[in-house]
């Protein structure tokens, strides 16, 4: 019987902690998104572009830069391997 009461109490505490964490996490995420949207709207949107369009464009540009960087790093690695192999 004592274990049952402890299990119930622990479960209730865990649910309350999880609920509090979820609420705090949602609040922080929402605030961060509003700040990001405001920054994009003020500084990064192009003429006639909406904030969501700007976010999508920025994401595409970021992916292109990552791909180009990976290709350059791969080329450098291959060149170094070739130099090492030629010695």
Short mmCIF file of N, CA, C and O in Angstrom, two decimals:
data_model
loop_
_atom_site.label_atom_id
_atom_site.label_comp_id
_atom_site.label_asym_id
_atom_site.label_seq_id
_atom_site.Cartn_x
_atom_site.Cartn_y
_atom_site.Cartn_z
N UNK A 1 0.82 -1.19 0.00
CA UNK A 1 0.00 0.00 0.00
C UNK A 1 0.87 1.26 0.00
O UNK A 1 0.56 2.20 -0.71
N UNK A 2 1.97 1.24 0.77
CA UNK A 2 2.85 2.41 0.83
C UNK A 2 3.48 2.67 -0.53
O UNK A 2 3.61 3.81 -0.95
N UNK A 3 3.88 1.59 -1.22
CA UNK A 3 4.48 1.76 -2.54
C UNK A 3 3.47 2.37 -3.50
O UNK A 3 3.82 3.22 -4.32
N UNK A 4 2.25 1.94 -3.41
CA UNK A 4 1.21 2.45 -4.30
C UNK A 4 1.03 3.96 -4.11
O UNK A 4 0.90 4.70 -5.08
N UNK A 5 1.03 4.44 -2.86
CA UNK A 5 0.89 5.86 -2.59
C UNK A 5 2.09 6.63 -3.12
O UNK A 5 1.95 7.72 -3.69
N UNK A 6 3.29 6.06 -2.95
CA UNK A 6 4.50 6.72 -3.45
C UNK A 6 4.50 6.78 -4.98
O UNK A 6 4.88 7.79 -5.57
N UNK A 7 4.08 5.71 -5.61
CA UNK A 7 4.03 5.68 -7.06
C UNK A 7 3.06 6.73 -7.58
O UNK A 7 3.35 7.47 -8.53
N UNK A 8 1.89 6.82 -6.95
CA UNK A 8 0.89 7.81 -7.36
C UNK A 8 1.42 9.23 -7.17
O UNK A 8 1.24 10.09 -8.02
N UNK A 9 2.07 9.47 -6.01
CA UNK A 9 2.61 10.80 -5.73
C UNK A 9 3.71 11.17 -6.72
O UNK A 9 3.75 12.29 -7.25
N UNK A 10 4.59 10.21 -7.02
CA UNK A 10 5.66 10.47 -7.99
C UNK A 10 5.11 10.73 -9.38
O UNK A 10 5.60 11.59 -10.11
N UNK A 11 4.07 10.00 -9.75
CA UNK A 11 3.46 10.20 -11.05
C UNK A 11 2.84 11.59 -11.15
O UNK A 11 2.98 12.28 -12.16
N UNK A 12 2.17 12.02 -10.08
CA UNK A 12 1.55 13.34 -10.06
C UNK A 12 2.61 14.44 -10.16
O UNK A 12 2.45 15.42 -10.89
N UNK A 13 3.71 14.28 -9.45
CA UNK A 13 4.81 15.24 -9.51
C UNK A 13 5.41 15.29 -10.90
O UNK A 13 5.68 16.36 -11.45
N UNK A 14 5.63 14.12 -11.50
CA UNK A 14 6.20 14.06 -12.84
C UNK A 14 5.29 14.73 -13.86
O UNK A 14 5.75 15.46 -14.75
N UNK A 15 3.99 14.52 -13.77
CA UNK A 15 3.04 15.14 -14.69
C UNK A 15 3.06 16.66 -14.55
O UNK A 15 3.03 17.39 -15.53
N UNK A 16 3.13 17.14 -13.31
CA UNK A 16 3.17 18.58 -13.07
C UNK A 16 4.45 19.19 -13.61
O UNK A 16 4.44 20.26 -14.24
N UNK A 17 5.57 18.51 -13.41
CA UNK A 17 6.84 19.00 -13.91
C UNK A 17 6.85 19.03 -15.44
O UNK A 17 7.31 19.99 -16.06
N UNK A 18 6.33 17.98 -16.05
CA UNK A 18 6.28 17.90 -17.51
C UNK A 18 5.38 19.01 -18.06
O UNK A 18 5.72 19.67 -19.05
N UNK A 19 4.25 19.22 -17.44
CA UNK A 19 3.32 20.26 -17.88
C UNK A 19 3.96 21.64 -17.77
O UNK A 19 3.86 22.46 -18.69
N UNK A 20 4.64 21.90 -16.68
CA UNK A 20 5.32 23.18 -16.48
C UNK A 20 6.43 23.39 -17.49
O UNK A 20 6.59 24.48 -18.05
N UNK A 21 7.20 22.35 -17.75
CA UNK A 21 8.27 22.45 -18.72
C UNK A 21 7.71 22.71 -20.11
O UNK A 21 8.22 23.54 -20.86
N UNK A 22 6.65 22.01 -20.48
CA UNK A 22 6.04 22.18 -21.81
C UNK A 22 5.54 23.61 -21.98
O UNK A 22 5.74 24.24 -23.01
N UNK A 23 4.90 24.15 -20.95
CA UNK A 23 4.37 25.51 -21.00
C UNK A 23 5.52 26.52 -21.17
O UNK A 23 5.44 27.43 -21.99
N UNK A 24 6.58 26.34 -20.40
CA UNK A 24 7.74 27.23 -20.49
C UNK A 24 8.40 27.12 -21.86
O UNK A 24 8.76 28.12 -22.48
N UNK A 25 8.55 25.91 -22.35
CA UNK A 25 9.17 25.69 -23.66
C UNK A 25 8.37 26.34 -24.78
O UNK A 25 8.92 26.98 -25.67
N UNK A 26 7.06 26.18 -24.74
CA UNK A 26 6.20 26.80 -25.75
C UNK A 26 6.30 28.32 -25.71
O UNK A 26 6.33 28.98 -26.75
N UNK A 27 6.36 28.89 -24.52
CA UNK A 27 6.48 30.34 -24.37
C UNK A 27 7.79 30.84 -24.96
O UNK A 27 7.81 31.80 -25.73
N UNK A 28 8.88 30.19 -24.60
CA UNK A 28 10.20 30.60 -25.09
C UNK A 28 10.27 30.46 -26.61
O UNK A 28 10.76 31.36 -27.30
N UNK A 29 9.76 29.38 -27.14
CA UNK A 29 9.78 29.17 -28.59
C UNK A 29 8.95 30.22 -29.29
O UNK A 29 9.36 30.76 -30.33
N UNK A 30 7.80 30.55 -28.75
CA UNK A 30 6.95 31.57 -29.36
C UNK A 30 7.60 32.94 -29.36
O UNK A 30 7.55 33.67 -30.36
N UNK A 31 8.24 33.31 -28.26
CA UNK A 31 8.92 34.59 -28.17
C UNK A 31 10.08 34.64 -29.16
O UNK A 31 10.27 35.63 -29.87
N UNK A 32 10.84 33.56 -29.24
CA UNK A 32 11.96 33.51 -30.17
C UNK A 32 11.47 33.68 -31.61
O UNK A 32 12.07 34.39 -32.41
N UNK A 33 10.37 33.04 -31.95
CA UNK A 33 9.83 33.12 -33.31
C UNK A 33 9.36 34.55 -33.62
O UNK A 33 9.58 35.05 -34.72
N UNK A 34 8.73 35.20 -32.66
CA UNK A 34 8.29 36.58 -32.89
C UNK A 34 9.47 37.51 -33.09
O UNK A 34 9.44 38.41 -33.94
N UNK A 35 10.54 37.31 -32.32
CA UNK A 35 11.74 38.12 -32.48
C UNK A 35 12.35 37.88 -33.86
O UNK A 35 12.73 38.83 -34.56
N UNK A 36 12.46 36.62 -34.26
CA UNK A 36 13.03 36.29 -35.57
C UNK A 36 12.18 36.88 -36.69
O UNK A 36 12.72 37.45 -37.65
N UNK A 37 10.87 36.78 -36.58
CA UNK A 37 9.98 37.34 -37.61
C UNK A 37 10.15 38.85 -37.70
O UNK A 37 10.18 39.41 -38.80
N UNK A 38 10.24 39.52 -36.57
CA UNK A 38 10.43 40.97 -36.57
C UNK A 38 11.74 41.37 -37.22
O UNK A 38 11.79 42.32 -38.01
N UNK A 39 12.81 40.64 -36.91
CA UNK A 39 14.11 40.93 -37.51
C UNK A 39 14.08 40.71 -39.01
O UNK A 39 14.54 41.54 -39.79
N UNK A 40 13.52 39.58 -39.43
CA UNK A 40 13.44 39.29 -40.87
C UNK A 40 12.60 40.34 -41.57
O UNK A 40 12.95 40.84 -42.63
N UNK A 41 11.48 40.72 -40.96
CA UNK A 41 10.60 41.71 -41.56
C UNK A 41 11.31 43.05 -41.73
O UNK A 41 11.22 43.69 -42.78
N UNK A 42 12.07 43.46 -40.73
CA UNK A 42 12.69 44.77 -40.78
C UNK A 42 13.95 44.80 -41.63
O UNK A 42 14.19 45.78 -42.35
N UNK A 43 14.77 43.74 -41.61
CA UNK A 43 16.08 43.82 -42.23
C UNK A 43 16.30 42.89 -43.42
O UNK A 43 17.19 43.14 -44.23
N UNK A 44 15.56 41.80 -43.53
CA UNK A 44 15.93 40.79 -44.53
C UNK A 44 14.91 40.56 -45.63
O UNK A 44 15.19 39.81 -46.56
N UNK A 45 13.75 41.16 -45.55
CA UNK A 45 12.78 40.98 -46.63
C UNK A 45 13.18 41.84 -47.82
O UNK A 45 13.71 42.94 -47.66
N UNK A 46 12.93 41.31 -49.00
CA UNK A 46 13.17 42.07 -50.22
C UNK A 46 11.87 42.75 -50.63
O UNK A 46 10.81 42.47 -50.07
N UNK A 47 11.93 43.62 -51.60
CA UNK A 47 10.76 44.40 -52.03
C UNK A 47 9.58 43.50 -52.36
O UNK A 47 9.68 42.61 -53.19
N UNK A 48 8.45 43.73 -51.70
CA UNK A 48 7.22 42.99 -51.96
C UNK A 48 7.21 41.56 -51.44
O UNK A 48 6.30 40.80 -51.74
N UNK A 49 8.16 41.19 -50.62
CA UNK A 49 8.27 39.82 -50.12
C UNK A 49 7.67 39.74 -48.72
O UNK A 49 7.89 40.62 -47.89
N UNK A 50 6.91 38.68 -48.46
CA UNK A 50 6.35 38.50 -47.12
C UNK A 50 7.41 37.89 -46.21
O UNK A 50 8.45 37.40 -46.66
N UNK A 51 7.13 37.91 -44.92
CA UNK A 51 8.07 37.35 -43.94
C UNK A 51 8.24 35.85 -44.17
O UNK A 51 9.37 35.34 -44.14
N UNK A 52 7.15 35.14 -44.43
CA UNK A 52 7.27 33.69 -44.65
C UNK A 52 8.04 33.39 -45.93
O UNK A 52 8.83 32.44 -45.97
N UNK A 53 7.86 34.21 -46.97
CA UNK A 53 8.65 34.03 -48.20
C UNK A 53 10.13 34.30 -47.94
O UNK A 53 11.00 33.60 -48.46
N UNK A 54 10.41 35.31 -47.13
CA UNK A 54 11.80 35.62 -46.79
C UNK A 54 12.43 34.48 -46.00
O UNK A 54 13.59 34.12 -46.25
N UNK A 55 11.69 33.90 -45.05
CA UNK A 55 12.21 32.76 -44.30
C UNK A 55 12.54 31.60 -45.25
O UNK A 55 13.60 30.97 -45.12
N UNK A 56 11.67 31.33 -46.19
CA UNK A 56 11.90 30.23 -47.15
C UNK A 56 13.12 30.53 -48.02
O UNK A 56 13.95 29.65 -48.26
N UNK A 57 13.24 31.77 -48.49
CA UNK A 57 14.38 32.15 -49.32
C UNK A 57 15.68 32.04 -48.52
O UNK A 57 16.68 31.49 -49.01
N UNK A 58 15.66 32.51 -47.29
CA UNK A 58 16.86 32.43 -46.45
C UNK A 58 17.25 30.98 -46.19
O UNK A 58 18.44 30.64 -46.18
N UNK A 59 16.26 30.12 -45.99
CA UNK A 59 16.54 28.70 -45.78
C UNK A 59 17.18 28.09 -47.02
O UNK A 59 18.14 27.33 -46.92
N UNK A 60 16.65 28.42 -48.21
CA UNK A 60 17.24 27.91 -49.46
C UNK A 60 18.67 28.40 -49.61
O UNK A 60 19.57 27.62 -49.96
N UNK A 61 18.91 29.69 -49.35
CA UNK A 61 20.26 30.24 -49.46
C UNK A 61 21.21 29.56 -48.48
O UNK A 61 22.36 29.27 -48.80
N UNK A 62 20.72 29.31 -47.26
CA UNK A 62 21.55 28.65 -46.25
C UNK A 62 21.93 27.24 -46.70
O UNK A 62 23.08 26.82 -46.57
N UNK A 63 20.97 26.51 -47.26
CA UNK A 63 21.24 25.15 -47.75
C UNK A 63 22.23 25.18 -48.92
O UNK A 63 23.12 24.32 -49.00
N UNK A 64 22.11 26.16 -49.81
CA UNK A 64 23.05 26.28 -50.93
C UNK A 64 24.46 26.54 -50.41
O UNK A 64 25.43 25.94 -50.91
N UNK A 65 24.58 27.44 -49.42
CA UNK A 65 25.91 27.72 -48.86
C UNK A 65 26.50 26.48 -48.19
O UNK A 65 27.69 26.19 -48.33
N UNK A 66 25.67 25.73 -47.47
CA UNK A 66 26.15 24.50 -46.82
C UNK A 66 26.63 23.49 -47.86
O UNK A 66 27.66 22.84 -47.68
N UNK A 67 25.88 23.36 -48.95
CA UNK A 67 26.25 22.43 -50.00
C UNK A 67 27.57 22.84 -50.66
O UNK A 67 28.46 22.01 -50.86
N UNK A 68 27.70 24.13 -50.97
CA UNK A 68 28.94 24.62 -51.56
C UNK A 68 30.12 24.41 -50.63
O UNK A 68 31.21 24.01 -51.05
N UNK A 69 29.91 24.68 -49.35
CA UNK A 69 30.98 24.48 -48.36
C UNK A 69 31.39 23.01 -48.29
O UNK A 69 32.58 22.69 -48.26
N UNK A 70 30.40 22.13 -48.27
CA UNK A 70 30.70 20.70 -48.22
C UNK A 70 31.47 20.25 -49.46
O UNK A 70 32.41 19.45 -49.36
N UNK A 71 31.10 20.78 -50.62
CA UNK A 71 31.81 20.43 -51.85
C UNK A 71 33.25 20.92 -51.80
O UNK A 71 34.17 20.20 -52.21
N UNK A 72 33.47 22.15 -51.31
CA UNK A 72 34.85 22.67 -51.20
C UNK A 72 35.67 21.83 -50.22
O UNK A 72 36.83 21.51 -50.50
N UNK A 73 35.06 21.49 -49.09
CA UNK A 73 35.78 20.67 -48.10
C UNK A 73 36.10 19.29 -48.66
O UNK A 73 37.18 18.76 -48.42
N UNK A 74 35.19 18.72 -49.42
CA UNK A 74 35.42 17.42 -50.04
C UNK A 74 36.57 17.50 -51.04
O UNK A 74 37.42 16.62 -51.10
N UNK A 75 36.59 18.57 -51.83
CA UNK A 75 37.67 18.75 -52.81
C UNK A 75 39.01 18.90 -52.09
O UNK A 75 40.02 18.32 -52.53
N UNK A 76 39.04 19.66 -51.01
CA UNK A 76 40.28 19.82 -50.24
C UNK A 76 40.75 18.49 -49.68
O UNK A 76 41.94 18.17 -49.73
N UNK A 77 39.80 17.72 -49.14
CA UNK A 77 40.15 16.42 -48.57
C UNK A 77 40.72 15.51 -49.64
O UNK A 77 41.75 14.84 -49.44
N UNK A 78 40.09 15.48 -50.81
CA UNK A 78 40.58 14.63 -51.90
C UNK A 78 41.96 15.06 -52.35
O UNK A 78 42.82 14.22 -52.64
N UNK A 79 42.19 16.38 -52.42
CA UNK A 79 43.51 16.89 -52.82
C UNK A 79 44.57 16.48 -51.81
O UNK A 79 45.67 16.03 -52.19
N UNK A 80 44.26 16.59 -50.54
CA UNK A 80 45.22 16.19 -49.51
C UNK A 80 45.50 14.69 -49.56
O UNK A 80 46.64 14.25 -49.40
N UNK A 81 44.46 13.90 -49.77
CA UNK A 81 44.66 12.45 -49.89
C UNK A 81 45.52 12.12 -51.08
O UNK A 81 46.39 11.24 -51.00
N UNK A 82 45.31 12.83 -52.18
CA UNK A 82 46.11 12.58 -53.39
C UNK A 82 47.56 12.95 -53.15
O UNK A 82 48.47 12.22 -53.53
N UNK A 83 47.80 14.09 -52.51
CA UNK A 83 49.18 14.49 -52.19
C UNK A 83 49.85 13.46 -51.29
O UNK A 83 51.00 13.12 -51.49
N UNK A 84 49.12 13.01 -50.29
CA UNK A 84 49.67 12.02 -49.36
C UNK A 84 49.96 10.72 -50.10
O UNK A 84 50.98 10.06 -49.84
N UNK A 85 49.08 10.32 -50.98
CA UNK A 85 49.24 9.09 -51.71
C UNK A 85 50.40 9.16 -52.71
O UNK A 85 51.09 8.17 -52.94
N UNK A 86 50.65 10.34 -53.27
CA UNK A 86 51.72 10.51 -54.25
C UNK A 86 53.10 10.48 -53.62
O UNK A 86 54.09 10.24 -54.31
N UNK A 87 53.22 10.71 -52.34
CA UNK A 87 54.54 10.76 -51.69
C UNK A 87 55.16 9.43 -51.59
O UNK A 87 55.09 8.42 -51.66
#
